[in-house]
JSON list of C-alpha atoms in Angstrom, two decimals:
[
{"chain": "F", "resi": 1, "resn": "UNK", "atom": "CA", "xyz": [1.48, -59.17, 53.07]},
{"chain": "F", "resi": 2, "resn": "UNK", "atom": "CA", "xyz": [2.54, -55.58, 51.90]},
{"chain": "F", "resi": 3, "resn": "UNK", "atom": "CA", "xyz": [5.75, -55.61, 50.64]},
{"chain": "F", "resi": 4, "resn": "UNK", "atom": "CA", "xyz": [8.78, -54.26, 48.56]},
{"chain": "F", "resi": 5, "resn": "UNK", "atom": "CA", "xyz": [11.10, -57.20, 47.68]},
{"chain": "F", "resi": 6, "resn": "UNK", "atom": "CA", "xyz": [14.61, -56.78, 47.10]},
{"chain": "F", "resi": 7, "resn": "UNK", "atom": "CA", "xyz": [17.12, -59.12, 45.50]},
{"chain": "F", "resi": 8, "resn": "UNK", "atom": "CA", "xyz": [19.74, -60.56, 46.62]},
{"chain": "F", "resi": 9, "resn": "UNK", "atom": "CA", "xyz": [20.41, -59.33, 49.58]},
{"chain": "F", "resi": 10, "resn": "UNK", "atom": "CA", "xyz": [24.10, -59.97, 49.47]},
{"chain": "F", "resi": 11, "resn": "UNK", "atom": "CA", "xyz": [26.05, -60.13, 46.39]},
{"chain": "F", "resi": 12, "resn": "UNK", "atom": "CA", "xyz": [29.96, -60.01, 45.88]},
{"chain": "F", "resi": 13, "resn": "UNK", "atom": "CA", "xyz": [31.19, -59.74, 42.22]},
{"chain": "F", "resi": 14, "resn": "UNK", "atom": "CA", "xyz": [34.31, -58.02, 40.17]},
{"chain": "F", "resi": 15, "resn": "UNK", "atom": "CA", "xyz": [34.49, -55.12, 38.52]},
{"chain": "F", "resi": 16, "resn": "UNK", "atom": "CA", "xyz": [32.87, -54.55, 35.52]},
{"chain": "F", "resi": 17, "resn": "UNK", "atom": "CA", "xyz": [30.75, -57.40, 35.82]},
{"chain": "F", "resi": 18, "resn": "UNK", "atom": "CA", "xyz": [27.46, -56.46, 34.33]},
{"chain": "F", "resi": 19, "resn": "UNK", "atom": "CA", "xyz": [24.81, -57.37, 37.16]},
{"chain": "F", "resi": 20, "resn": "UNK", "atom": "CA", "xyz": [20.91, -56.36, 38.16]},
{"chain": "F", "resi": 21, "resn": "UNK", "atom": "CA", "xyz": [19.23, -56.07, 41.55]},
{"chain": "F", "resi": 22, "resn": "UNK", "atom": "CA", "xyz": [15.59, -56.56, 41.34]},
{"chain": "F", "resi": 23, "resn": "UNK", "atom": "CA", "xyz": [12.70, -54.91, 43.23]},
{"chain": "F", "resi": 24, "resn": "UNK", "atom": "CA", "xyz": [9.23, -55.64, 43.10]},
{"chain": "F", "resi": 25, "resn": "UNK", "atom": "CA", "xyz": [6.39, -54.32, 44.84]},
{"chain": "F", "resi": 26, "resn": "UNK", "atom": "CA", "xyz": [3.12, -55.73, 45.82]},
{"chain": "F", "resi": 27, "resn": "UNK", "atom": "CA", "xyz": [0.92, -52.95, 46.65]},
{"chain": "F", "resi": 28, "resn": "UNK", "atom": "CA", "xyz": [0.04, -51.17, 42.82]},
{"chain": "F", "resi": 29, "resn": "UNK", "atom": "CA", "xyz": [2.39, -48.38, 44.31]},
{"chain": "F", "resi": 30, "resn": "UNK", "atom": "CA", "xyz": [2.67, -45.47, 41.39]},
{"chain": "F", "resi": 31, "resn": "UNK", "atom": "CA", "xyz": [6.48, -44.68, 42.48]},
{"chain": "F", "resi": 32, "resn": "UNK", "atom": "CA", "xyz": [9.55, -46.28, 42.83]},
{"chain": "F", "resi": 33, "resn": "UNK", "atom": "CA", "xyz": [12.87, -45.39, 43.96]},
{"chain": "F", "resi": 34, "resn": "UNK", "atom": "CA", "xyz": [16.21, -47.05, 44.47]},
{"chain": "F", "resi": 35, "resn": "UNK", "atom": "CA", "xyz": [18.68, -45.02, 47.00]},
{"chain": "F", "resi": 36, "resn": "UNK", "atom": "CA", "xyz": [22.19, -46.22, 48.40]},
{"chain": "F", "resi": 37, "resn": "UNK", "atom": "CA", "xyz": [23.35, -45.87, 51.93]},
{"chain": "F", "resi": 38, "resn": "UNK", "atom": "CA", "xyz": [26.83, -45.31, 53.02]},
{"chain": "F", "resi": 39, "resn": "UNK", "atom": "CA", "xyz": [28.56, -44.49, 56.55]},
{"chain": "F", "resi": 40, "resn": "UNK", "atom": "CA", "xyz": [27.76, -41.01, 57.49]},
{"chain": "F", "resi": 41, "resn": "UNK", "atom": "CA", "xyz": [25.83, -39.97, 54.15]},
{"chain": "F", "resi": 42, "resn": "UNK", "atom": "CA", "xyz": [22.62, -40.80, 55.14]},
{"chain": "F", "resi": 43, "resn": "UNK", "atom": "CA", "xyz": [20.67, -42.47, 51.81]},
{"chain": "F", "resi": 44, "resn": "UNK", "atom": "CA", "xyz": [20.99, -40.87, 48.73]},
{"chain": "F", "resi": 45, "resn": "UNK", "atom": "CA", "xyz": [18.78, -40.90, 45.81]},
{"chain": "F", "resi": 46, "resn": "UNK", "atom": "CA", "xyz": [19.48, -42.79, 42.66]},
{"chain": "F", "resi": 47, "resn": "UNK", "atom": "CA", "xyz": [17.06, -43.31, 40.25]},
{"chain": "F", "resi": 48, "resn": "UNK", "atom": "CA", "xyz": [13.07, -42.99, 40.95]},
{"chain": "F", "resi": 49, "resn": "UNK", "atom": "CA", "xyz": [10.05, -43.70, 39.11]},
{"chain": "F", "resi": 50, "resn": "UNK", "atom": "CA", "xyz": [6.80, -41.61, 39.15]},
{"chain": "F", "resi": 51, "resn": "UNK", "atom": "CA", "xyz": [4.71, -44.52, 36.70]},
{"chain": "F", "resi": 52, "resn": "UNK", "atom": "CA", "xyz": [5.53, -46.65, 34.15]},
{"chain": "F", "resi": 53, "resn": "UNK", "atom": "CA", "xyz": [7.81, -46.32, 31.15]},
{"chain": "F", "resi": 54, "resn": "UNK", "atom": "CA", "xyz": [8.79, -42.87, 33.76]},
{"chain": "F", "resi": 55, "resn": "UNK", "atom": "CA", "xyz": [12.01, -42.65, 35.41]},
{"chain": "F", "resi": 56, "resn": "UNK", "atom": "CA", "xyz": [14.24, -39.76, 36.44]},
{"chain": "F", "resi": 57, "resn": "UNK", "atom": "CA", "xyz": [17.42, -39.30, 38.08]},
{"chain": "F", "resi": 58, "resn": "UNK", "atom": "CA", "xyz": [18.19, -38.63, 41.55]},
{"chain": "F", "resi": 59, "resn": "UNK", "atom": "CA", "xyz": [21.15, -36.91, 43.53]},
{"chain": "F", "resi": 60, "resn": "UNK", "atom": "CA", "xyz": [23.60, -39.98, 42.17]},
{"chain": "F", "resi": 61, "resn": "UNK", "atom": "CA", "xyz": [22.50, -41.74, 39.21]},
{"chain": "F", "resi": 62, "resn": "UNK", "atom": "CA", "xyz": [26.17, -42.11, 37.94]},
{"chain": "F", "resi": 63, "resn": "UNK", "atom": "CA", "xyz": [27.00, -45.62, 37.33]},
{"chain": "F", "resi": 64, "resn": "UNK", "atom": "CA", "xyz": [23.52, -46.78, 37.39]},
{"chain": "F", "resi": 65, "resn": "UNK", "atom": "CA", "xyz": [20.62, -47.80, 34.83]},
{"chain": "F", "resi": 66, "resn": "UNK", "atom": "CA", "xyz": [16.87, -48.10, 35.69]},
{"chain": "F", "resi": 67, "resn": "UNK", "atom": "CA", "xyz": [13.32, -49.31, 34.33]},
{"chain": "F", "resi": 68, "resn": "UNK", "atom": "CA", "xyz": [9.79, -49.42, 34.53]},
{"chain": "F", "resi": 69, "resn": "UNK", "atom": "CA", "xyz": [8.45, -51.70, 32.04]},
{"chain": "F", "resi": 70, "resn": "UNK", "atom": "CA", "xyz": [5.52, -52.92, 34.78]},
{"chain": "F", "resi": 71, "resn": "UNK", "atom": "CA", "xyz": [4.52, -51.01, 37.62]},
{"chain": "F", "resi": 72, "resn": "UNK", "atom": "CA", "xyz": [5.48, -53.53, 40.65]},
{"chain": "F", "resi": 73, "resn": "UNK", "atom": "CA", "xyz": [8.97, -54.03, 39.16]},
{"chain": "F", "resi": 74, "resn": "UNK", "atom": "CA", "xyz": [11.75, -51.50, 38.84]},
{"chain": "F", "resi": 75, "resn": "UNK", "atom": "CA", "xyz": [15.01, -53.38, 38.89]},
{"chain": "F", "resi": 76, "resn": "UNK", "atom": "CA", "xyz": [18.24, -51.67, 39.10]},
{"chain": "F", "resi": 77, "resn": "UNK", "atom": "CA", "xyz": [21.33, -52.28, 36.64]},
{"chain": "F", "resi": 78, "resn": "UNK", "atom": "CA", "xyz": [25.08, -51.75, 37.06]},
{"chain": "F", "resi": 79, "resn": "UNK", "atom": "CA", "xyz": [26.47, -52.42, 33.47]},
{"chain": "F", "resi": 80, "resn": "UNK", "atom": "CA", "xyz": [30.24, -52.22, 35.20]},
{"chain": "F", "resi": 81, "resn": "UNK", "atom": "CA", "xyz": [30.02, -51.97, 38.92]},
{"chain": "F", "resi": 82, "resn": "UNK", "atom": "CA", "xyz": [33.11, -50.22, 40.26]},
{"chain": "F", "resi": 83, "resn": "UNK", "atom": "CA", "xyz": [34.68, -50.61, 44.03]},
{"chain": "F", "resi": 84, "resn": "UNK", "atom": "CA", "xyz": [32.96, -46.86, 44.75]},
{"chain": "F", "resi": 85, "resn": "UNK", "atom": "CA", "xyz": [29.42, -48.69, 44.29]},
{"chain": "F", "resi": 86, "resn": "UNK", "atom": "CA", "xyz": [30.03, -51.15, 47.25]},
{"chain": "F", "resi": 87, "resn": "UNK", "atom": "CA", "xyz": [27.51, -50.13, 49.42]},
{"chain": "F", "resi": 88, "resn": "UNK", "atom": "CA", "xyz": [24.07, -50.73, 50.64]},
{"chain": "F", "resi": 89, "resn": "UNK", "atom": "CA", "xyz": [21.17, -50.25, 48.53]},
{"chain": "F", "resi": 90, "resn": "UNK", "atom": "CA", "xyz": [17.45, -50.02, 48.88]},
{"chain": "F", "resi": 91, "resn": "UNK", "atom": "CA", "xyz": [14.29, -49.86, 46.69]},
{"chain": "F", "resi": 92, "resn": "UNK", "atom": "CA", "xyz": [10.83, -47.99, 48.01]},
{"chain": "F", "resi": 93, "resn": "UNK", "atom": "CA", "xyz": [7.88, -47.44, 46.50]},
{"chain": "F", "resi": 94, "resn": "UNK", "atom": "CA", "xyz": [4.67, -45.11, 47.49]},
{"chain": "F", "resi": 95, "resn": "UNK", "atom": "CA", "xyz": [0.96, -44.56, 46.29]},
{"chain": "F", "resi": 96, "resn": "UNK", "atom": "CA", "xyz": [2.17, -41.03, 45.10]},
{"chain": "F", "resi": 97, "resn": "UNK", "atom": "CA", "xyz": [5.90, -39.75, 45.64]},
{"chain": "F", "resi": 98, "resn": "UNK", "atom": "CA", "xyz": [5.52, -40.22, 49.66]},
{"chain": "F", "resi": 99, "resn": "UNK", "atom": "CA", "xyz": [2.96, -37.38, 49.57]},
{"chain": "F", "resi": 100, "resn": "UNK", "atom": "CA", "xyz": [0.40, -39.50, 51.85]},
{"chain": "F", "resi": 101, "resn": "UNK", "atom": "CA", "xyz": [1.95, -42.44, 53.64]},
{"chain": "F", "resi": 102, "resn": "UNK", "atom": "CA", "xyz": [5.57, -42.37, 53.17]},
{"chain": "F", "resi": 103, "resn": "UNK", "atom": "CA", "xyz": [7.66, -45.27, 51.72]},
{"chain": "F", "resi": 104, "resn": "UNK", "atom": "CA", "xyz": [7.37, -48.34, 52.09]},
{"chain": "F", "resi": 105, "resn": "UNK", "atom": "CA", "xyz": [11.44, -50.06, 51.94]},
{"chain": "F", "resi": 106, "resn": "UNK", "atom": "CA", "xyz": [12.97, -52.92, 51.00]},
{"chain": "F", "resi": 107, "resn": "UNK", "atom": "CA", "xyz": [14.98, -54.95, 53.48]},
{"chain": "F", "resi": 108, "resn": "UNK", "atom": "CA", "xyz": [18.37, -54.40, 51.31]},
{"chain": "F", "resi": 109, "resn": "UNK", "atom": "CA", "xyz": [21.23, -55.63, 49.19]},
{"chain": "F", "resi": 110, "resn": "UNK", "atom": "CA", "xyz": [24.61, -55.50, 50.41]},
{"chain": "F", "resi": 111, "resn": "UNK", "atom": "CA", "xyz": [26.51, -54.73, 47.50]},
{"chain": "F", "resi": 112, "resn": "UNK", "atom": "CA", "xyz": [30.19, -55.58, 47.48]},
{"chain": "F", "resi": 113, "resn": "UNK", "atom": "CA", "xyz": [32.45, -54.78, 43.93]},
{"chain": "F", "resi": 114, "resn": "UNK", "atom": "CA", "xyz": [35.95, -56.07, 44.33]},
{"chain": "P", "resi": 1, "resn": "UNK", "atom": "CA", "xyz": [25.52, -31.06, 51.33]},
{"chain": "P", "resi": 2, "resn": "UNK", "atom": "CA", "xyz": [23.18, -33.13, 52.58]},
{"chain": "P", "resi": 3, "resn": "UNK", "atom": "CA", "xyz": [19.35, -31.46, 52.67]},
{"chain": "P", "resi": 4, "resn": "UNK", "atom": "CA", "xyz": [18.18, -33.10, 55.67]},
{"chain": "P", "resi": 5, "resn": "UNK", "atom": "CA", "xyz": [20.75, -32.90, 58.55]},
{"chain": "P", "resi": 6, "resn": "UNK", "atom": "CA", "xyz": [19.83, -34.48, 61.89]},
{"chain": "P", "resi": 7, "resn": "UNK", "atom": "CA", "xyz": [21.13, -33.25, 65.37]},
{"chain": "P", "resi": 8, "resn": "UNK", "atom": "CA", "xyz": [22.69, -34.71, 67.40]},
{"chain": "P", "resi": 9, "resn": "UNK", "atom": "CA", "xyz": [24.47, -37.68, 65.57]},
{"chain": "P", "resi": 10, "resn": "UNK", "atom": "CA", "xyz": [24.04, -39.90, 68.08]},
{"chain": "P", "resi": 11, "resn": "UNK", "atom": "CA", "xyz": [21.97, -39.91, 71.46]},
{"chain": "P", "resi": 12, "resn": "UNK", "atom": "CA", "xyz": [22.46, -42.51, 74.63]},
{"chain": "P", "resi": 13, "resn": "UNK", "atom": "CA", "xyz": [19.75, -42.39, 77.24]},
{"chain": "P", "resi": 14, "resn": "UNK", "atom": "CA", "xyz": [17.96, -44.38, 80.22]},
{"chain": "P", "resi": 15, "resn": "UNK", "atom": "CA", "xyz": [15.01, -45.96, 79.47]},
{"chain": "P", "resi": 16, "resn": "UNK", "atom": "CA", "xyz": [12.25, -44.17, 80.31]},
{"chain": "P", "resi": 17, "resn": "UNK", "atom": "CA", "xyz": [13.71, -40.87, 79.00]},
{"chain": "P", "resi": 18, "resn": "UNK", "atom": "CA", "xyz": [12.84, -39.40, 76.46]},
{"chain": "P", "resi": 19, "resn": "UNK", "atom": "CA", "xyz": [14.57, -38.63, 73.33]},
{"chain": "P", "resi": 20, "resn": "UNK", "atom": "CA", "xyz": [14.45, -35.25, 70.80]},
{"chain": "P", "resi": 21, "resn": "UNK", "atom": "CA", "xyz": [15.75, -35.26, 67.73]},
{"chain": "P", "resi": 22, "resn": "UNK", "atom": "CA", "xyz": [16.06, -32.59, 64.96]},
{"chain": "P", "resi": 23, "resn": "UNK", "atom": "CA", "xyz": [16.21, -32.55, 61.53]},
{"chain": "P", "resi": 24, "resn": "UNK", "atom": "CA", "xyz": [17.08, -29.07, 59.67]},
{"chain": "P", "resi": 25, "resn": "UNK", "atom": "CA", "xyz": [16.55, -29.05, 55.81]},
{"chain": "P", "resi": 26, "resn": "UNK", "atom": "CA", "xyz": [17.06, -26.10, 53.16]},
{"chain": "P", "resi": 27, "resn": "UNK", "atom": "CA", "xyz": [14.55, -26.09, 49.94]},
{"chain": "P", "resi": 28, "resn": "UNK", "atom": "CA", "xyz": [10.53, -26.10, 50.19]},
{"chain": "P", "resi": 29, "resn": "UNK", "atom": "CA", "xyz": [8.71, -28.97, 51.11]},
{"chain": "P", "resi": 30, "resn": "UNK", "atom": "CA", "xyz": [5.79, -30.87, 50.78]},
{"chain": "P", "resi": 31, "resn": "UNK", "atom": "CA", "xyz": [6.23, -33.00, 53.43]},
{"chain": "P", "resi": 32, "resn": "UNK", "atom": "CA", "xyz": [8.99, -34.23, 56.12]},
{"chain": "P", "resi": 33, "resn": "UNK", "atom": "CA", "xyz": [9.23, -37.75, 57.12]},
{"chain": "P", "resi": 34, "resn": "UNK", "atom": "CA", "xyz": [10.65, -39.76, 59.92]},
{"chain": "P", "resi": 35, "resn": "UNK", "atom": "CA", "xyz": [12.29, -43.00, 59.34]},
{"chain": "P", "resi": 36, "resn": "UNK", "atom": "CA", "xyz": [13.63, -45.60, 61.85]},
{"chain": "P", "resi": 37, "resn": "UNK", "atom": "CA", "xyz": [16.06, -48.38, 60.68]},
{"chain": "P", "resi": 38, "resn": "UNK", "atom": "CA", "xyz": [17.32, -51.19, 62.89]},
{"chain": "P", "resi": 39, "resn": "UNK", "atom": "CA", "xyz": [21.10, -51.97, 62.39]},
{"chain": "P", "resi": 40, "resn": "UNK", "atom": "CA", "xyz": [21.51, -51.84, 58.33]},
{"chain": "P", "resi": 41, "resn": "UNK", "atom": "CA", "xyz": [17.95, -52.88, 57.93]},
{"chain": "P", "resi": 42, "resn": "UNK", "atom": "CA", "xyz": [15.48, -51.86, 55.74]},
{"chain": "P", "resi": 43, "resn": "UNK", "atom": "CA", "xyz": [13.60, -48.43, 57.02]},
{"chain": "P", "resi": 44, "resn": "UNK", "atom": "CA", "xyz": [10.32, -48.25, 58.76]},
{"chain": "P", "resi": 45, "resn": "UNK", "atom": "CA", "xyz": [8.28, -45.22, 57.99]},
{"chain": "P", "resi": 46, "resn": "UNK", "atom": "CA", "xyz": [7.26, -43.62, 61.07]},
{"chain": "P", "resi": 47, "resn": "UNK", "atom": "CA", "xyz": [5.06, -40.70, 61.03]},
{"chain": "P", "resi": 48, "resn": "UNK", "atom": "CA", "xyz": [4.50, -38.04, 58.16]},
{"chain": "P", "resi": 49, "resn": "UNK", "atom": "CA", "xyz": [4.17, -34.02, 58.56]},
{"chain": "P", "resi": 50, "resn": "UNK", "atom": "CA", "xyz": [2.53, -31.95, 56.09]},
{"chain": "P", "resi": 51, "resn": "UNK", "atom": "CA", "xyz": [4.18, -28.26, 55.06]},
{"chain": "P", "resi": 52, "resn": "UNK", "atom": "CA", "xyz": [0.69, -26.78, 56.30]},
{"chain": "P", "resi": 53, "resn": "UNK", "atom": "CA", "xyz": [0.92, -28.79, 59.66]},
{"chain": "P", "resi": 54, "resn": "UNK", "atom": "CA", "xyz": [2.51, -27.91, 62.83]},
{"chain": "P", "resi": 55, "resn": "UNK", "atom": "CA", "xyz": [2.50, -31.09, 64.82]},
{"chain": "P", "resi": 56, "resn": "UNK", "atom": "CA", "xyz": [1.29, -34.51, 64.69]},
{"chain": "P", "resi": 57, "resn": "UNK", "atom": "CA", "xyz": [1.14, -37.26, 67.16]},
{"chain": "P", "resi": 58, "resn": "UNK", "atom": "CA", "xyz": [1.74, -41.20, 66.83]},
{"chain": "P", "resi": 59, "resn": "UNK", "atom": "CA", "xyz": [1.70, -42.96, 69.97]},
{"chain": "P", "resi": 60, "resn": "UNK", "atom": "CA", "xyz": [4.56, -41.88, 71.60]},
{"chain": "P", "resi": 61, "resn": "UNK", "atom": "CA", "xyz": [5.94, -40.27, 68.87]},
{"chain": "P", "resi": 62, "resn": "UNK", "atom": "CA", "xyz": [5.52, -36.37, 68.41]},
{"chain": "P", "resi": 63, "resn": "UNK", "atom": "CA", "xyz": [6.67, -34.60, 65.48]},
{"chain": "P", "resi": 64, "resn": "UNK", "atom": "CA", "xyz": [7.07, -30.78, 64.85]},
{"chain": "P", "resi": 65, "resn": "UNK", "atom": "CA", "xyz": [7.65, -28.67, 62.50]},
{"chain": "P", "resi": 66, "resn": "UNK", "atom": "CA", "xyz": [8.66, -25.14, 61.85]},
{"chain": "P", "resi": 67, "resn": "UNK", "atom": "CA", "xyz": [8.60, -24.29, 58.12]},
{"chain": "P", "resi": 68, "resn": "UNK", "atom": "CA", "xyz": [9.95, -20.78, 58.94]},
{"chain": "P", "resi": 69, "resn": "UNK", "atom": "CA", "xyz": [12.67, -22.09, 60.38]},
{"chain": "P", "resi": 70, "resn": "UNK", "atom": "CA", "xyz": [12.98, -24.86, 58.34]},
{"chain": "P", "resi": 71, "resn": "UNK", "atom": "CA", "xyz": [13.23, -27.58, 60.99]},
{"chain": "P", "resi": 72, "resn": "UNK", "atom": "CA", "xyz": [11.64, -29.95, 62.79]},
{"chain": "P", "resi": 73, "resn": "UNK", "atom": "CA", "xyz": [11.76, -32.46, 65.74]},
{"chain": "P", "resi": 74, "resn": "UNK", "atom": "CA", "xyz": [10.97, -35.81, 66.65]},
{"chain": "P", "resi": 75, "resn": "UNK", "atom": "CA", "xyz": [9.99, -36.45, 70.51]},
{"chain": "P", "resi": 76, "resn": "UNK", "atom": "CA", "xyz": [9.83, -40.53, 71.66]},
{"chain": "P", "resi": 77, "resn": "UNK", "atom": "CA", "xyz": [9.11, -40.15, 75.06]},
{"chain": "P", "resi": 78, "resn": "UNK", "atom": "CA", "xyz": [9.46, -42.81, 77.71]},
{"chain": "P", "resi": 79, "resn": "UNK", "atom": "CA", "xyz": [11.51, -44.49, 75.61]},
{"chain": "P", "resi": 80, "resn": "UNK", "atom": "CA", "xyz": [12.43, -48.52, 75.61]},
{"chain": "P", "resi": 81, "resn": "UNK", "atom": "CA", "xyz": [15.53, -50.37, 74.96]},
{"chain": "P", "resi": 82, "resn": "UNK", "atom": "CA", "xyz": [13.47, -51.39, 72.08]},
{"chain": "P", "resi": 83, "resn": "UNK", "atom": "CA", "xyz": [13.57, -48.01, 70.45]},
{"chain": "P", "resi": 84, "resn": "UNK", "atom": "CA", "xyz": [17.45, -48.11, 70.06]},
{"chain": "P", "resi": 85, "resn": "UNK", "atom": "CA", "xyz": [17.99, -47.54, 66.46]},
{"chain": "P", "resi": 86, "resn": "UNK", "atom": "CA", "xyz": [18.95, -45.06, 64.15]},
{"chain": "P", "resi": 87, "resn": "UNK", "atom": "CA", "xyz": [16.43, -42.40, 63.09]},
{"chain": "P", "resi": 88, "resn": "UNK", "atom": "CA", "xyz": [16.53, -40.35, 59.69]},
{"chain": "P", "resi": 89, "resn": "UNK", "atom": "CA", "xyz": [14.30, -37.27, 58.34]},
{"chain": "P", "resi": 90, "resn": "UNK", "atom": "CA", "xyz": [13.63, -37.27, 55.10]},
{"chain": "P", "resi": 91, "resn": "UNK", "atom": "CA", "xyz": [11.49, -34.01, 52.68]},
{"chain": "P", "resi": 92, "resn": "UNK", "atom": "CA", "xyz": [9.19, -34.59, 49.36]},
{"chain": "P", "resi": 93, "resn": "UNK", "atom": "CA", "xyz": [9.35, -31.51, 47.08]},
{"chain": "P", "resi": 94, "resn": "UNK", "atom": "CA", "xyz": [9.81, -30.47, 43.72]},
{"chain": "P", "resi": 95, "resn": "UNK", "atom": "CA", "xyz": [13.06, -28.09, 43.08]},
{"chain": "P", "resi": 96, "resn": "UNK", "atom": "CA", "xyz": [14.89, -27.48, 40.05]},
{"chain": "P", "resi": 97, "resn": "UNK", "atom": "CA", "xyz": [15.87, -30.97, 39.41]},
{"chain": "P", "resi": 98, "resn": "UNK", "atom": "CA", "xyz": [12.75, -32.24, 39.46]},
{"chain": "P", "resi": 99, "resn": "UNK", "atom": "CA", "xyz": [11.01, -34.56, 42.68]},
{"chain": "P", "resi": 100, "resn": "UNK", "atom": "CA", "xyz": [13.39, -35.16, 44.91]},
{"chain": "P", "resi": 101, "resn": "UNK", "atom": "CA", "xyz": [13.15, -37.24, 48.13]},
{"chain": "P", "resi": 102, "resn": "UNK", "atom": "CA", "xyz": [16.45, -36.18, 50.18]},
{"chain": "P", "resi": 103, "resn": "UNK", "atom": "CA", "xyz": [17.36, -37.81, 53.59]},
{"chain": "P", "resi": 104, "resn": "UNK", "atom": "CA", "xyz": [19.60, -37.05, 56.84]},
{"chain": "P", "resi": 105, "resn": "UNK", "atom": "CA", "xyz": [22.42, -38.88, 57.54]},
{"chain": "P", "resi": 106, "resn": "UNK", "atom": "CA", "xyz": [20.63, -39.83, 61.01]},
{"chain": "P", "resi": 107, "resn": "UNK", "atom": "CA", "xyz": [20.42, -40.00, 64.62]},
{"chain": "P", "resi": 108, "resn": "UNK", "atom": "CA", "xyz": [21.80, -43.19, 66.39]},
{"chain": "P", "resi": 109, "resn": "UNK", "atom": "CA", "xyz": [19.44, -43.52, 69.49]},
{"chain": "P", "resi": 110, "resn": "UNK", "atom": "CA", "xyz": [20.89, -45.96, 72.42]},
{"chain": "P", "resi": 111, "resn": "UNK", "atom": "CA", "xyz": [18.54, -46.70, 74.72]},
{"chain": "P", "resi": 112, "resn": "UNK", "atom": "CA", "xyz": [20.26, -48.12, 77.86]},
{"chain": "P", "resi": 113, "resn": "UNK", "atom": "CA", "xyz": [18.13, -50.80, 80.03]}
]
C-alpha cells in the first residue's frame, strides 16, 4: 500500500531532550515536507525537501533540523525541544512539489515537550 | 498572516445540503489544493486546480477558481454525515523564499443526520 509513515505517533519528553521523528515514504516520491499544526493556524511549513541531499526551509524552521540522506526517508530532529514545539506534526511527500497529485500525509505525531 | 484563509470557519448543515467553502490566498500560484482531515488525522488530498484552470469536478466535489480574484471555492453537494470534517486549501508556488506550500487554517464542516 501507498504510504507516508510517521513515527511515533505520540511522544511526551522534557525539554531539551534531543529527540527525532521519522518519516518514510513508499512511493519514490521526489519531495518531502514536514509541517506542524496548531489550533487556529492551519499547518505551517517547516522544513521540505525537493530530492536528496536537498532541503530548504519553510515558514517555521526555528527549532528544527532536517535530512535527506535517501529519498523515502526524511526524518525530523529537535536537538532541544521547547514547550512552544508541543504540537502536532506531519510529514508529506509528492512526485514533484504537489504540482500533479497533491500530497500524500502522514497520519501524525502528537508531540508533547514538558 | 496566513496565505490561504478559508471562509467561513466553521459550517453546520442538514444532510443533503450542500456545503461552499472559500479559500482566499495572496501570492501567485501554481496550483490550489483541497484537503480534508478527520478529527487531528492525517490529511486526505482531495482534488487539485491548476492556475490555468477554472473548475474541476470530483464526484461531488466542485472546485473553482478565480485567479483574478485570487480565490476559490469548494462545493460538496448533497452532503453526508460522513463528510463532517474539517477542510483546508492549500497553494504551490515559488515566491521570494523559495517553494512554498502554504495552507488555511480551515473550515470545520458539521454535517447533521
Amino acid at each position: 500500500e501507498a504510504q507516508v509513515t510517521q513515527n511515533p505517533r505520540y511522544l511526551i519528553t522534557v525539554t531539551g531532550k534531543k529527540l527525532t521523528v521519522t518519516c518514510s515514504q513508499n512511493m519514490n516520491h521526489e519531495y518531502m515536507s514536514w509541517y506542524r499544526q496548531d489550533p487556529g493556524l492551519g499547518l505551517r511549513q517547516i522544513y521540505y525537501s525537493m530530492n536528496v541531499e536537498v532541503t530548504d526551509k519553510g515558514d517555521v524552521p526555528e527549532g528544527y533540523k532536517v535530512s535527506r540522506k535517501e529519498k523515502r526517508n526524511f526524518p525530523l530532529i529537535l536537538e532541544s525541544p521547547s514547550p512552544n514545539q508541543t504540537s502536532l506534526y506531519f510529514c508529506a511527500s509528492s512526485l514533484l512539489g504537489g504540482a500533479l497529485y497533491g500530497y500524500t500525509f502522514g497520519s501524525g505525531t502528537r508531540l508533547t515537550v514538558v | 498572516s496566513q496565505q490561504g484563509e478559508e471562509d467561513p470557519q466553521a459550517l453546520s448543515i442538514q444532510e443533503g445540503e450542500n456545503a461552499t467553502m472559500n479559500c482566499s490566498y495572496k501570492t501567485s500560484i501554481n496550483n490550489l489544493q483541497w484537503y480534508r482531515q478527520n478529527s487531528g488525522r492525517g490529511l486526505v488530498h482531495l482534488i487539485l486546480i491548476r492556475s490555468n484552470e477554472r473548475e474541476k469536478h470530483s464526484g461531488r466535489l466542485r472546485v473553482t477558481l478565480d485567479t483574478s480574484k485570487k480565490s476559490s471555492s469548494l462545493l460538496i453537494t448533497a452532503s453526508r454525515a460522513a463528510d463532517t470534517a474539517s477542510y483546508f486549501c492549500a497553494t504551490d508556488g515559488w515566491g521570494t523564499g523559495g517553494f512554498k506550500t502554504i495552507f488555511g487554517a480551515g473550515t470545520r464542516l458539521f454535517v447533521k443526520a
